[in-house]
Structure formats: structure tokens, C-alpha cells
XYZ file of C-alpha atoms in Angstrom:
584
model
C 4.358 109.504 74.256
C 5.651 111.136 77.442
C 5.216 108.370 79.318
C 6.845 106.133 76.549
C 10.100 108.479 76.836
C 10.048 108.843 80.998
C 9.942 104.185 80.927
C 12.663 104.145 78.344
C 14.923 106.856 80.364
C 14.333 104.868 83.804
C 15.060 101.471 81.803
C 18.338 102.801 80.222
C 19.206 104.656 83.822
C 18.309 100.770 85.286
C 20.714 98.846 82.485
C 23.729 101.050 83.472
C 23.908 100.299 87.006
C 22.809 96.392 86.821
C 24.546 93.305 86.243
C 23.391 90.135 85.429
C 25.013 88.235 88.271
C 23.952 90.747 91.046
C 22.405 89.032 94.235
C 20.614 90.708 96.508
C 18.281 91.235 99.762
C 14.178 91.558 99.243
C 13.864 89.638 95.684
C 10.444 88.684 96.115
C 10.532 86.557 93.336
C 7.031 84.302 94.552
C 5.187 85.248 97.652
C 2.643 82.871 100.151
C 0.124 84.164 102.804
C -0.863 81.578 105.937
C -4.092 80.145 104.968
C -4.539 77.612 107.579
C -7.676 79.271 108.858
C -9.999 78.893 105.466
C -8.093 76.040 104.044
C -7.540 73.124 106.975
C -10.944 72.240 108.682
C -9.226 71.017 111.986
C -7.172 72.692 114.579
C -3.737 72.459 113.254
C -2.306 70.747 116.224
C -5.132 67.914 115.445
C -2.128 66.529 112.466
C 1.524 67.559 113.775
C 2.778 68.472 117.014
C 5.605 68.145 119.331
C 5.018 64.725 119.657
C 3.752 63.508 116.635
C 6.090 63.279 113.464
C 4.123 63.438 109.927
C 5.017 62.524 106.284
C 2.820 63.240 103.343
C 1.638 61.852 99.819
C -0.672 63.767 97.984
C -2.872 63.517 94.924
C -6.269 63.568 93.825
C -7.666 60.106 95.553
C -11.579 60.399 94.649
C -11.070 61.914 91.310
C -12.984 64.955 91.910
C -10.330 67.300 90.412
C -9.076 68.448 94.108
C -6.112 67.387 95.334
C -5.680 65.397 98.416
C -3.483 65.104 101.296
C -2.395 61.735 103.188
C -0.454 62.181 106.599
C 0.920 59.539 108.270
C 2.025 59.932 111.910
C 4.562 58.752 114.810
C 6.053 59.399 117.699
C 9.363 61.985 116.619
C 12.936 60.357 115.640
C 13.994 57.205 116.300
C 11.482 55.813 118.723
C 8.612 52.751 118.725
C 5.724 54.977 119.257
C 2.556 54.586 116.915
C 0.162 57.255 116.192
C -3.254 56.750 113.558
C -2.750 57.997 110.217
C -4.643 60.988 108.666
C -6.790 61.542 105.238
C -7.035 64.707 104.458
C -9.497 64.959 102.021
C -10.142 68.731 99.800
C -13.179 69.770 99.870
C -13.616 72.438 97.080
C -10.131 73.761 98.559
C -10.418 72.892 102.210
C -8.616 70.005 103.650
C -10.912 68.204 105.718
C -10.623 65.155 107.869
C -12.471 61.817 106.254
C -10.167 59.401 107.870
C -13.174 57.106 109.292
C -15.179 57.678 106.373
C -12.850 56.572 103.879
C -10.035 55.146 105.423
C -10.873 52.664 108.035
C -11.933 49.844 105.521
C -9.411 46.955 106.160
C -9.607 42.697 105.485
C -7.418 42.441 108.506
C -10.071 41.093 112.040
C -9.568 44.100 114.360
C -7.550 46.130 112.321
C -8.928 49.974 111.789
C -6.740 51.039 108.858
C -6.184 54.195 109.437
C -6.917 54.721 112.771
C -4.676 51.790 113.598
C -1.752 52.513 115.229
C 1.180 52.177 113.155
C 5.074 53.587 113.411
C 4.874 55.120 109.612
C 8.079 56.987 108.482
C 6.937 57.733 104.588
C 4.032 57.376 102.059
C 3.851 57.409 98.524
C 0.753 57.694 96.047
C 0.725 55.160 93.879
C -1.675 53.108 91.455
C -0.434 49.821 92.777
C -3.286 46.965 90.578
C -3.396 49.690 87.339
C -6.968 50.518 87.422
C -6.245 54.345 87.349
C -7.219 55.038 90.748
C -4.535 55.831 92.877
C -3.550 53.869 96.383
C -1.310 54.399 99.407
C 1.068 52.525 100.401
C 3.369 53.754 103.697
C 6.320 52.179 104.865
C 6.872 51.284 108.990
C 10.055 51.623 111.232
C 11.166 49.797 114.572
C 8.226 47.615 114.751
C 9.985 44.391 115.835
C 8.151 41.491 117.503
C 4.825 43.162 116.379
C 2.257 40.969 114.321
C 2.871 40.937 110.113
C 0.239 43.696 109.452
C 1.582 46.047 111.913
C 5.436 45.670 111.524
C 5.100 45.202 107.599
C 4.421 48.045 104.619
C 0.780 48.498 104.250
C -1.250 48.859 101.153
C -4.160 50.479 100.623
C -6.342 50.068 98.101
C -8.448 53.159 96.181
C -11.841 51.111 95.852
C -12.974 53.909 93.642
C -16.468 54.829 92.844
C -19.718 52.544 93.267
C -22.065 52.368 90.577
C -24.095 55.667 91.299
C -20.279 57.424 91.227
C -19.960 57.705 95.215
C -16.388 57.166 96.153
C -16.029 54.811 98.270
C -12.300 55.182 99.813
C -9.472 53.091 101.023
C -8.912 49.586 102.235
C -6.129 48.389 103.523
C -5.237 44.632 102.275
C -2.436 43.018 104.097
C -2.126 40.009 101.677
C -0.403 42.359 99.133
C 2.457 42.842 100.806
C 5.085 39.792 101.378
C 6.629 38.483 104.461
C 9.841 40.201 104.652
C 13.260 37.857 105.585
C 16.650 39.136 107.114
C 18.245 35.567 105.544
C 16.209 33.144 106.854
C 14.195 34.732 110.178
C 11.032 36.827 109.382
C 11.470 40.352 110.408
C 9.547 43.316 110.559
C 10.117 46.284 108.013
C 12.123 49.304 109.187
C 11.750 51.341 105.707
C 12.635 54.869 106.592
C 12.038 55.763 102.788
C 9.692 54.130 100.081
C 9.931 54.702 96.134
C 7.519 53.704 93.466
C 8.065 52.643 89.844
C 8.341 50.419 86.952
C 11.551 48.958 87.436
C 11.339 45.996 84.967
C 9.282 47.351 81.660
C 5.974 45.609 82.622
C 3.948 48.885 82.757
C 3.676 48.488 86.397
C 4.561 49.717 89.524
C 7.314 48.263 91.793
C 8.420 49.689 95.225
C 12.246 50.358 96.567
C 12.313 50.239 100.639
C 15.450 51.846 102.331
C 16.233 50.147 105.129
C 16.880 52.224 108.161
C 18.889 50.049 110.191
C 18.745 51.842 113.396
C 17.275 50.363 116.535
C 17.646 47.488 114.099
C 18.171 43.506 116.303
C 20.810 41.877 114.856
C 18.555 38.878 113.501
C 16.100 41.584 111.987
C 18.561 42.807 109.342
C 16.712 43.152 106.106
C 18.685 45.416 104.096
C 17.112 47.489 101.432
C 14.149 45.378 99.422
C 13.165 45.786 95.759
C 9.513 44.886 95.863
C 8.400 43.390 92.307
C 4.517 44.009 90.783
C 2.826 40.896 89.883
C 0.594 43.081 88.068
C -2.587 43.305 90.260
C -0.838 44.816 93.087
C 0.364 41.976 94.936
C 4.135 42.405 95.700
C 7.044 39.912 95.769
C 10.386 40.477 97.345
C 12.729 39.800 94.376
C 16.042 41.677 95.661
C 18.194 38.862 95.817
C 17.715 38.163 92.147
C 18.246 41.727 90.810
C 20.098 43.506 93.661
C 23.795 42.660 94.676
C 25.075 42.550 97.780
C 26.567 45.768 97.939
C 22.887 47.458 96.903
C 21.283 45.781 99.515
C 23.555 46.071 102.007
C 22.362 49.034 104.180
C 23.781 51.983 107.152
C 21.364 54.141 108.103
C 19.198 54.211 105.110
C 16.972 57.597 105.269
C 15.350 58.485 101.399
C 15.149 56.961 97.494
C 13.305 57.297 94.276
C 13.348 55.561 91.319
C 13.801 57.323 88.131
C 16.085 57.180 85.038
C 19.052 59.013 85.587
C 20.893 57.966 82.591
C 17.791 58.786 79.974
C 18.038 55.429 78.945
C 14.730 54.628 79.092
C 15.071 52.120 81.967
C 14.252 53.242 86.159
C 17.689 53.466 88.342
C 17.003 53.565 91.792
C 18.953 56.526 93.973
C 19.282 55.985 97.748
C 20.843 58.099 100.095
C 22.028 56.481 103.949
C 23.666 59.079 106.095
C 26.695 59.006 104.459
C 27.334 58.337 100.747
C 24.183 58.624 98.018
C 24.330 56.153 95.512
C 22.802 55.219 91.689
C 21.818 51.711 91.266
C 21.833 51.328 87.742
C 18.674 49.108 85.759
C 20.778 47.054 83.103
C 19.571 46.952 79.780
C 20.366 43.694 78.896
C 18.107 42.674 81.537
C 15.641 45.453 82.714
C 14.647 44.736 85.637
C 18.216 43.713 87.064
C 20.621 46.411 88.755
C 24.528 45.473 87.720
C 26.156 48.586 88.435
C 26.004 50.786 91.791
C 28.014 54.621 91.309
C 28.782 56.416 94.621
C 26.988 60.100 93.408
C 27.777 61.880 96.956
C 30.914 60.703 99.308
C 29.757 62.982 101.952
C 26.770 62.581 104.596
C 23.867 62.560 102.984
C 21.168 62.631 105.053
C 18.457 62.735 102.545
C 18.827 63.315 98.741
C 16.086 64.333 96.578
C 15.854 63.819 92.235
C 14.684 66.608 89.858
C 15.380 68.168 86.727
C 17.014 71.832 87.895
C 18.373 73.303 84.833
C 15.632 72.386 82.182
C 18.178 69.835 80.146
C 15.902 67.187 80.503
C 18.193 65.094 82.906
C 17.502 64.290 86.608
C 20.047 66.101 89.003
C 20.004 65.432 92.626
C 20.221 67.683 95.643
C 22.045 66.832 98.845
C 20.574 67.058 102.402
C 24.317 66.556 104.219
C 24.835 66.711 108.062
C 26.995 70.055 107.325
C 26.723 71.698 103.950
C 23.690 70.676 101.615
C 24.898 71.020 97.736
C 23.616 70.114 94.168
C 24.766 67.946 91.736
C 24.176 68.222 87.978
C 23.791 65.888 85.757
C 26.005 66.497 82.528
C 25.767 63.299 80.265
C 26.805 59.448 80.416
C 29.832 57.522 80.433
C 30.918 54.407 77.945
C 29.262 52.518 80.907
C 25.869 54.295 80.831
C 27.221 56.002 84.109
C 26.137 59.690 85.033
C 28.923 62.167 85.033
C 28.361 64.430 87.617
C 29.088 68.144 88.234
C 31.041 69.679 90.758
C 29.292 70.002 93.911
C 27.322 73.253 93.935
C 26.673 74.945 97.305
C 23.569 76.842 97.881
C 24.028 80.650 97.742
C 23.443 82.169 101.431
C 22.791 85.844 101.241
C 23.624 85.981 105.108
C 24.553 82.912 107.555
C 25.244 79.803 106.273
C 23.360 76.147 106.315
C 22.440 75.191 109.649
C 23.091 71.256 109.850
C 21.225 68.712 109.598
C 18.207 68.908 106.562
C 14.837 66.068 106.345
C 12.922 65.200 103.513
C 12.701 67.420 100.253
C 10.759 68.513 97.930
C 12.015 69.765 94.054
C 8.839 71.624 92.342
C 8.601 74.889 90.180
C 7.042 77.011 93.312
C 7.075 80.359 90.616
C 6.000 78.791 87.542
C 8.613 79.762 85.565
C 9.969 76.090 84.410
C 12.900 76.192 86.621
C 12.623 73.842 90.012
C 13.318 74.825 93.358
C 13.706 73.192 96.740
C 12.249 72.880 99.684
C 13.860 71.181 102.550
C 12.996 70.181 105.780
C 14.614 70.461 109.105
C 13.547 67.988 111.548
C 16.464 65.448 112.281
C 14.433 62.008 111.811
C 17.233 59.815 114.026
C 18.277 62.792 117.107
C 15.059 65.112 116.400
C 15.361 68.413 117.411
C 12.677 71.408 116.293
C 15.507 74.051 116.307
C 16.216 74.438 112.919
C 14.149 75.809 110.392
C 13.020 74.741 106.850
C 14.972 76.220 103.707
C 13.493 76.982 100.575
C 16.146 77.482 97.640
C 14.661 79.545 94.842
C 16.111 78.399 90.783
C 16.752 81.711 89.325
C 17.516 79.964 86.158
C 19.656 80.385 83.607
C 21.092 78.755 80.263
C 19.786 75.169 79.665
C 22.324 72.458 80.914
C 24.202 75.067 83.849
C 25.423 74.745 86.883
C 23.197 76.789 88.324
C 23.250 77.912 92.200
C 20.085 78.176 93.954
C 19.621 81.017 96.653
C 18.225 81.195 99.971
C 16.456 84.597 99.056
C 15.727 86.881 102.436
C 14.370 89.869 102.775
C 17.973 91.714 104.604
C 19.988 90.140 107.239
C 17.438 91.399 110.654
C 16.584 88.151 112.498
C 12.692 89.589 111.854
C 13.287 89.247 107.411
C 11.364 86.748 105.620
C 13.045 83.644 104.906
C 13.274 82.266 101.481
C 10.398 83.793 99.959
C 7.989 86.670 101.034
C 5.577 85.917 103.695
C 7.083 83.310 105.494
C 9.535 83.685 108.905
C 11.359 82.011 110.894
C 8.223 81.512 112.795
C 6.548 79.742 110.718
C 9.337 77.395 109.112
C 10.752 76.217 112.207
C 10.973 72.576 113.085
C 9.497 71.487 110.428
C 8.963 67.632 109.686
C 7.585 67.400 105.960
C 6.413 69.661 103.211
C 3.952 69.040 100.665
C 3.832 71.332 97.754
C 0.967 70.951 95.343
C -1.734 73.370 93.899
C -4.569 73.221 96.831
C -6.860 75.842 95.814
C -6.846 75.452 91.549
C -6.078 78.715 90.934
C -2.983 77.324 88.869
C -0.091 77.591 91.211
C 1.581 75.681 94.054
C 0.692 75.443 97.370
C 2.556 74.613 100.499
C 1.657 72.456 103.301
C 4.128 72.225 106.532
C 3.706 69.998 108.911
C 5.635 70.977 112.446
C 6.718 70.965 115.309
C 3.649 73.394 116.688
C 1.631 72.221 114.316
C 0.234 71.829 110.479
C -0.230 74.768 108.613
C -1.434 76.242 104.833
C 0.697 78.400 103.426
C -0.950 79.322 99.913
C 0.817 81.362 96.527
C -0.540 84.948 96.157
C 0.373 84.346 92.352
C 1.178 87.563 92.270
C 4.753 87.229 91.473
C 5.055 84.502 88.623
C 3.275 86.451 85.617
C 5.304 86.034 82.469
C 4.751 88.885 79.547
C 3.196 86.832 76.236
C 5.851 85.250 74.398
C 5.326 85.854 70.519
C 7.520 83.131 69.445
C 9.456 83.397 66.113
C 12.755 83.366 67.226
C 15.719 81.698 65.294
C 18.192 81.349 64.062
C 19.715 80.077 66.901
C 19.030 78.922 70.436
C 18.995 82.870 72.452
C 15.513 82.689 74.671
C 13.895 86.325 76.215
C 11.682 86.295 78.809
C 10.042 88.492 81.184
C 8.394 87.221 84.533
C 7.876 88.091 88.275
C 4.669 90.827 89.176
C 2.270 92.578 86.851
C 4.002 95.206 85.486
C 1.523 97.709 87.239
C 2.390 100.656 89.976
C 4.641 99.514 92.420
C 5.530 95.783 90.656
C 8.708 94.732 88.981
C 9.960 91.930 86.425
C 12.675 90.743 84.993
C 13.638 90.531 81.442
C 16.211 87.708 80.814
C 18.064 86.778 77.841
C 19.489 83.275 77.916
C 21.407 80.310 75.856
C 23.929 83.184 73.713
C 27.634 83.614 73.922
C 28.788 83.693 76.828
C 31.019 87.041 77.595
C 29.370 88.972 74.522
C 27.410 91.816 73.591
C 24.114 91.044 72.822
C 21.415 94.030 71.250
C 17.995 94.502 72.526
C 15.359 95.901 70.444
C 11.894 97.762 72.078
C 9.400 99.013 69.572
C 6.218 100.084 69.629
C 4.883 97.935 66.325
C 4.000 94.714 66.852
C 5.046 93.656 63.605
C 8.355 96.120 63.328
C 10.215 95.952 60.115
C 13.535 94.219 59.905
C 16.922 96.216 58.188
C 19.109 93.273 58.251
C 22.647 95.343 58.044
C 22.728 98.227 59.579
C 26.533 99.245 60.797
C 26.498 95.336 61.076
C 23.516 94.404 63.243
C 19.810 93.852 62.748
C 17.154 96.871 63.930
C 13.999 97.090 64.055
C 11.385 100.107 63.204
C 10.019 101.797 64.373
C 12.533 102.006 67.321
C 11.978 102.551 71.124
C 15.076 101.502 72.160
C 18.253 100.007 71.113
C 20.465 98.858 74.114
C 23.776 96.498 74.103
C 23.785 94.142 76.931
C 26.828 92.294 77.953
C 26.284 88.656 78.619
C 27.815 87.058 81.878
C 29.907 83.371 81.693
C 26.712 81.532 81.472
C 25.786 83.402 78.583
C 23.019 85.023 80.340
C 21.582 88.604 81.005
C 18.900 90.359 82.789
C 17.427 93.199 84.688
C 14.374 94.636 86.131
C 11.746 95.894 84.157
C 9.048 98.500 86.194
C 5.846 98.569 86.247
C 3.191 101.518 85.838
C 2.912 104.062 83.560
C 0.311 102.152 81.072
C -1.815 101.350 79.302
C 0.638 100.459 76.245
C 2.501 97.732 75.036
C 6.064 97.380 73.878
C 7.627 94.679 71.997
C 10.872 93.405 72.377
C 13.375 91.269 71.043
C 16.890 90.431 71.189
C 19.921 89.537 68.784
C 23.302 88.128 70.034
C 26.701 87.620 67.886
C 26.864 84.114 67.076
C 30.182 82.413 65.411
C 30.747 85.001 62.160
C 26.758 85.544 62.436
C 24.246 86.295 64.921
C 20.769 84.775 66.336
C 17.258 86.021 67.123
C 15.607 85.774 70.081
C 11.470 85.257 70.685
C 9.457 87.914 70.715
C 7.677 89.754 74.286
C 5.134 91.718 74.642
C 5.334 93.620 77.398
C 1.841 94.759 78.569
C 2.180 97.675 80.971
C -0.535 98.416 82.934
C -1.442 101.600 84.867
């Protein structure tokens, strides 16, 4: 029991001096370790370099349960030059070149697939003809006056497995994309951005090309291009029938997805071209058809990326701008099915400030605690430039449906500090031209490819930082949520116990108790206890209705449980149950 008495002293001593707003240096709330060595089987200059611009897609193209990477390549910015494309295949967790083996297949005389030289700007994974395996299709910029196969979009096919279960790679098939127009005159494609998906309900998937307009002739003017599904993969440009003018009119078109922003049940398409980011909304009168286009971002957004970041189930978007980047929330829909946005929320700098211009993005849960962050890139895909470095914004979450403010976490404010999470420096985030963040190794948590300036390189999740104490359920009444996450709670590791979704500006209770089925006293002086008790502690709730602290590791083996209640209207609510397993 000594040791019982010394945790609950140091977690009172903790609770007195804390607040649940506090930011500060060295939260090493997820940590990664440079794995390029065991985990990419070619030199790592062999995919990116000074020279050579990449973009990735990834997913698992043979099925094996590994997932793979696709790189496509050019020569940096805004330039003409062509570079061969790269597979990336994972070997039982080691990225290994297969680019002849299963990427060279092509119906075009002469072509090479991937090892064709091609000007690709982006990539997506995508099951194109809906037999489950998945294809690539990338999208080409500045290819004027070159033949249709070279200048155009390019599809690739999965062939899938033969009949003895051999995969047997990708082909690309010119035929299913179509001849692109700028009015009347064929012109080549100059997609800086593709999107994929079902835009019209048929259970199939359509693409979205932004147009990048840059080095653009004036006859070659295509504007961005909905590309409609026949079905079997084969793609027909239908914009002028379900775009207006305004949506395919296009400045400097740089990123886009398609998603449903309005939770409608119907894909909107968001683009973003250097300047003001935009919603095309699906009508649902006639799905399939865009009749209403909502300026999201008035600013200049570079490149805008769509994710859910506060866990209410709608897509928010975050803002690459030439000065500051920000988020905006989504909050609901107007009479007209329109998104009403938030405020613009800046990223939180713990030192310094945003350095200019940001590339593509990713939004993924890097911890594995539900909440999103994001990663974005540096490289300036018009100017170039490998002087910036990448900035990863960690989601410290918070009550369901906030405004919440990501942080650029850092280690303290010395130019030698890690940079947005543990393990990774200036060093090795500089210049960066994509990221891909998926789980390489299976081991359960994401991964991080970057592909540079210097070079490509494997930056894997130590894990050790997103383990979450067992959640016992039976909470209610009420919405209040407790959880506990970040290291082992071991010698020398640290969590945090958060309550969240309670009145805001109150005094919420926390229980600790040693039983794991404690008995309930439901008025006691006015507020539910538990026995036998460990500790009873009020905790004042911040704006968002949100509290939390560290929690310690060491001094195990035991367990305490937890719980919390918060005043609610005339009544109160319960919180889930923890567990807190503290180890030795």
C-alpha cells in the first residue's frame, strides 16, 4: 500500500499545478525512428532527389496483406521533364523495387508503362472496372504537343492473380482514358491534382482532374474535367453536362478530393487553385450534377486537404496558404445544403511561426487515438525550392464537434529540437515533396514515408507512445468520455488522463479505487462516491468542457480504476470506466 499512497500524493501534487489548456515543449505524444536501412531495398536517392519530384498512392496492390507504395516521378516544379515511375512493392515489410516485373505491361506499341517517361504530378489508388483489385491511375502536367498516351492521364490496370494465385501486376491501357478538348482543339492534360469517387450513385468510381493552368498554350485550355465511369473502367469526359462554367473554369489549380461534405449522402468535389478553395456541391435532384459552387477559403490556398478532425463525423478541411496555413471546421448545413464553416483556426506554433509556402497533405490518426493529424509538405510545386521543411500538426483532441487547434509539438526552441514529433529534425523533414503515411510494417500503427529533396526515406512508429489504459465502458447518463493514452505507464513513461464532452467551466469529480467493481453511494454531501476510495479529486473543466493531466508511470504491479462524474443541468453524468494498469 505504500506505493499506492506515494502515486496518489505525486498525482494530487501533479493536479494542483496543471491546467488543462497548458502547452508546452518535449510532449512526445507519438515517436518514429529512421528505418530506411531495413525497410527500403534501394539506395534512397534511387526514388527522390534533387532533381526528381515524387508523389505517392499506396495500398495493398497484390493482395498479400502488405501494403504497397506507387511513386511517380518528374523533373521538380513547373518544368517538361519526364522521369519513369516507381512500384514499390512490400515485401514482408520491405519496400522493394518490382517496377519491370509488374509494371511494364502496356497495349500501347513501344510504350514501357512504367518505365516510360512521363511528366506525372499525382496518383491515386483506385479500383477503376470494380473487380476488387485496385489500379493506378496518375495524372500528367505540361505535356503539350506530345502523342495521346504520353500527354493524357494513364490507367493502369491491377490484372490480379492467374489461376495458380501468382499476381500478375499492372498494365497500362490507354483506351480508357478519353481524348481531352480545350473547346474544340485536342489538348494534352495538365492535371496537377486527381480525385477518385462515385460522383453519380452508380457504385462506381469517377475521377476529378484540377487543371493546373501554368505553362498552359492558350489553345490548350482544358479547365478542370469531371471524368464519368462507364462502369468497366472506361472514362468519359462529361463536365460540360454536370459542371458550370464557373467550376470548370480554372487559375492555377494545385489539389481536390471528392467526398461528401454536407453528409448528404451524395460526393461534393473540393478543389483548391492558389487562391480561393472551393465546394462544388452534387445536387440531389440530380446526383451526379454539381449546381452550387461555395468559396470555403478566400485566401491562397495552395493545397487543401479533407478529413474528419474533431470526431463529429463531418469532413473539415485544412489550408496549405502561401502565408499562414489554418483549419476550417465543419459545423452543420445551411437551408441550401451549404457547409457553414468555422472561423479560421491557425495552427499553434510553440516557437516561430509557419514558414510559407506548404505541398501536398496528408490527414491520418499518426497516435491512434481517433483524433487526425496533419502532415504537410514543403516543396513549392510551381517556384520549387528545398528550403523549407515539412510540418506535422499533432490533434490533441478534445470535445466532439470543437474547434480544435492543432500544434506543431517541438522538443524546446534550440535549432537542434525535434520537430513535430520525437525522432525527427529538421534534417530529415527538409524539402520534402510528398508524404505517405500508412502502416508498413503490420505492427498496427502508421508509418511514414518522405520523399525529398536528398532523397526517400522510412521513418517508422516506435508505438511506444499511443497505448490507451482498457476502457470498461458503462458510462451514462450523459455524454462525459475518460480516457488515458500516450506510453506504458512503466518507469520513466507518462499518460494522460482526459475527461471530455461535460460542462464547460465546471467542476467535475474524479473517482480512483482500488475495486474493480466499487460500490456506488449515490448522495453523499450531493455527489456520487465510490468505495472503496483511492482518491477523490475536483477538476475544473476548461471552455471546451475538457480536462486533463499527466498520469506517471512505475511503481506497479497494481491496477486502479477510475471514473469520473460532472454536474449536468440540476443533475450530473457518469463517465466510462479505466483501468489503469501500472506496471513496474
Amino acid at each position: 500500500m505504500q506505493s499506492i499512497r506515494l502515486w496518489t500524493f505525486a498525482l494530487s501534487a501533479t493536479l494542483a499545478g496543471s491546467t488543462a489548456t497548458a502547452q508546452s515543449f518535449g510532449n512526445a505524444w507519438v515517436s518514429f525512428k529512421n528505418d530506411t536501412a531495413a525497410r527500403l531495398a534501394v539506395l534512397p536517392q534511387s526514388v527522390s532527389k534533387i532533381d526528381t519530384e515524387v508523389d505517392f498512392a499506396h495500398g495493398d496492390l497484390d493482395q498479400d496483406g502488405f501494403t504497397d507504395l506507387v511513386v511517380v516521378r518528374k523533373q521538380p516544379a513547373e518544368t517538361v521533364g519526364k522521369r519513369t515511375n516507381v512500384l514499390l512493392m512490400n515485401v514482408a515489410g520491405v519496400l522493394t523495387d518490382k517496377t519491370a516485373q509488374f509494371a511494364s505491361a502496356t497495349d500501347v506499341v513501344g510504350d514501357q508503362g512504367f518505365l516510360t517517361p512521363t511528366n506525372d504530378r499525382d496518383v491515386v489508388g483506385v479500383d477503376v472496372d470494380g473487380d476488387g483489385w485496385l489500379d493506378v491511375v496518375t495524372a500528367v502536367v505540361i505535356s503539350f504537343g506530345d502523342p495521346k498516351h504520353i500527354s493524357h492521364p494513364r490507367v493502369y490496370r491491377n490484372l490480379g492473380d492467374d489461376v495458380n494465385g501468382n499476381w500478375l501486376g499492372l498494365r497500362f491501357e490507354n483506351g480508357r482514358m478519353p481524348q481531352l478538348f480545350a473547346g474544340t482543339v485536342a489538348a494534352g492534360g495538365n492535371a496537377c491534382g486527381i480525385a477518385a469517387g462515385d460522383v453519380d450513385g452508380d457504385q462506381d468510381e469517377d475521377l476529378f482532374l484540377v487543371d493546373y493552368d501554368s505553362a498552359e498554350p492558350a489553345n490548350q485550355d482544358t479547365g478542370h474535367r469531371l471524368l464519368i465511369n462507364d462502369g468497366n473502367g472506361f472514362f468519359a469526359d462529361e463536365s460540360a453536362t454536370r459542371l458550370t462554367a464557373s467550376m470548370i473554369a480554372s487559375a492555377f489549380g494545385t489539389a481536390g478530393s471528392i467526398v461528401d461534405m454536407n453528409g448528404d449522402g451524395h460526393k461534393d468535389i473540393v478543389r483548391s487553385q492558389n487562391g480561393p478553395a472551393d465546394v462544388y456541391y452534387n445536387n440531389p435532384n440530380n446526383v451526379g450534377s454539381f449546381n452550387l459552387m461555395q468559396n470555403a477559403y478566400s485566401g491562397s490556398a495552395y493545397f487543401v486537404g479533407t478529413g474528419d478532425l474533431n470526431k463529429d463525423g463531418r469532413i473539415d478541411i485544412a489550408i496549405g496558404d502561401d502565408v499562414s496555413d489554418v483549419v476550417r471546421y465543419n459545423t452543420g448545413v445551411d437551408a441550401l445544403g451549404r457547409v457553414i464553416w468555422s472561423t479560421q483556426v491557425p495552427y499553434k506554433f510553440l516557437t516561430s511561426g509557419d514558414d510559407g509556402f506548404a505541398n501536398q497533405m496528408v490527414i491520418d490518426d499518426l497516435d491512434g487515438d481517433g483524433w487526425n493529424e496533419v502532415v504537410q509538405t514543403d516543396f513549392d510545386v510551381q517556384g520549387g525550392g528545398c528550403n523549407r521543411y515539412t510540418h506535422i500538426y499533432h490533434n490533441p483532441g478534445g470535445a466532439v464537434g470543437a474547434s480544435i487547434q492543432l500544434v506543431h509539438e517541438r522538443e524546446n526552441a534550440s535549432a537542434s529540437a525535434w520537430l513535430g514529433a520525437p525522432g525527427l529534425k529538421y534534417d530529415d523533414l527538409n524539402g520534402t515533396y510528398n508524404a505517405a503515411v500508412f502502416d508498413l510494417d503490420n505492427d498496427g500503427d502508421k508509418d511514414m514515408v518522405l520523399g525529398r529533396c536528398s532523397g526517400t526515406f522510412v521513418w517508422t512508429n516506435d508505438g511506444n507512445s499511443n497505448v490507451c489504459q482498457p476502457d470498461l465502458g458503462f458510462g451514462g447518463p450523459g455524454d462525459a468520455t475518460l480516457e488515458c493514452c500516450g506510453d506504458p505507464l512503466e518507469s520513466g513513461g507518462q499518460s494522460t488522463l482526459a475527461l471530455s464532452r461535460v460542462t464547460p467551466n465546471s467542476n467535475a469529480t474524479l473517482f480512483a479505487a482500488m475495486a474493480s467493481s466499487p460500490t456506488f453511494v449515490p448522495e453523499l454531501n450531493g455527489t456520487l462516491i465510490t468505495l472503496p476510495i483511492l482518491l477523490v479529486l475536483n477538476v475544473p473543466t476548461n471552455a471546451l468542457g475538457e480536462f486533463a493531466l499527466p498520469v506517471p508511470g512505475g511503481l506497479g504491479p497494481f491496477s486502479v480504476y477510475v471514473q469520473a462524474v460532472a454536474p449536468s443541468g440540476a443533475g450530473f453524468e457518469v463517465s466510462n470506466a479505466l483501468r489503469l494498469d501500472f506496471l513496474p
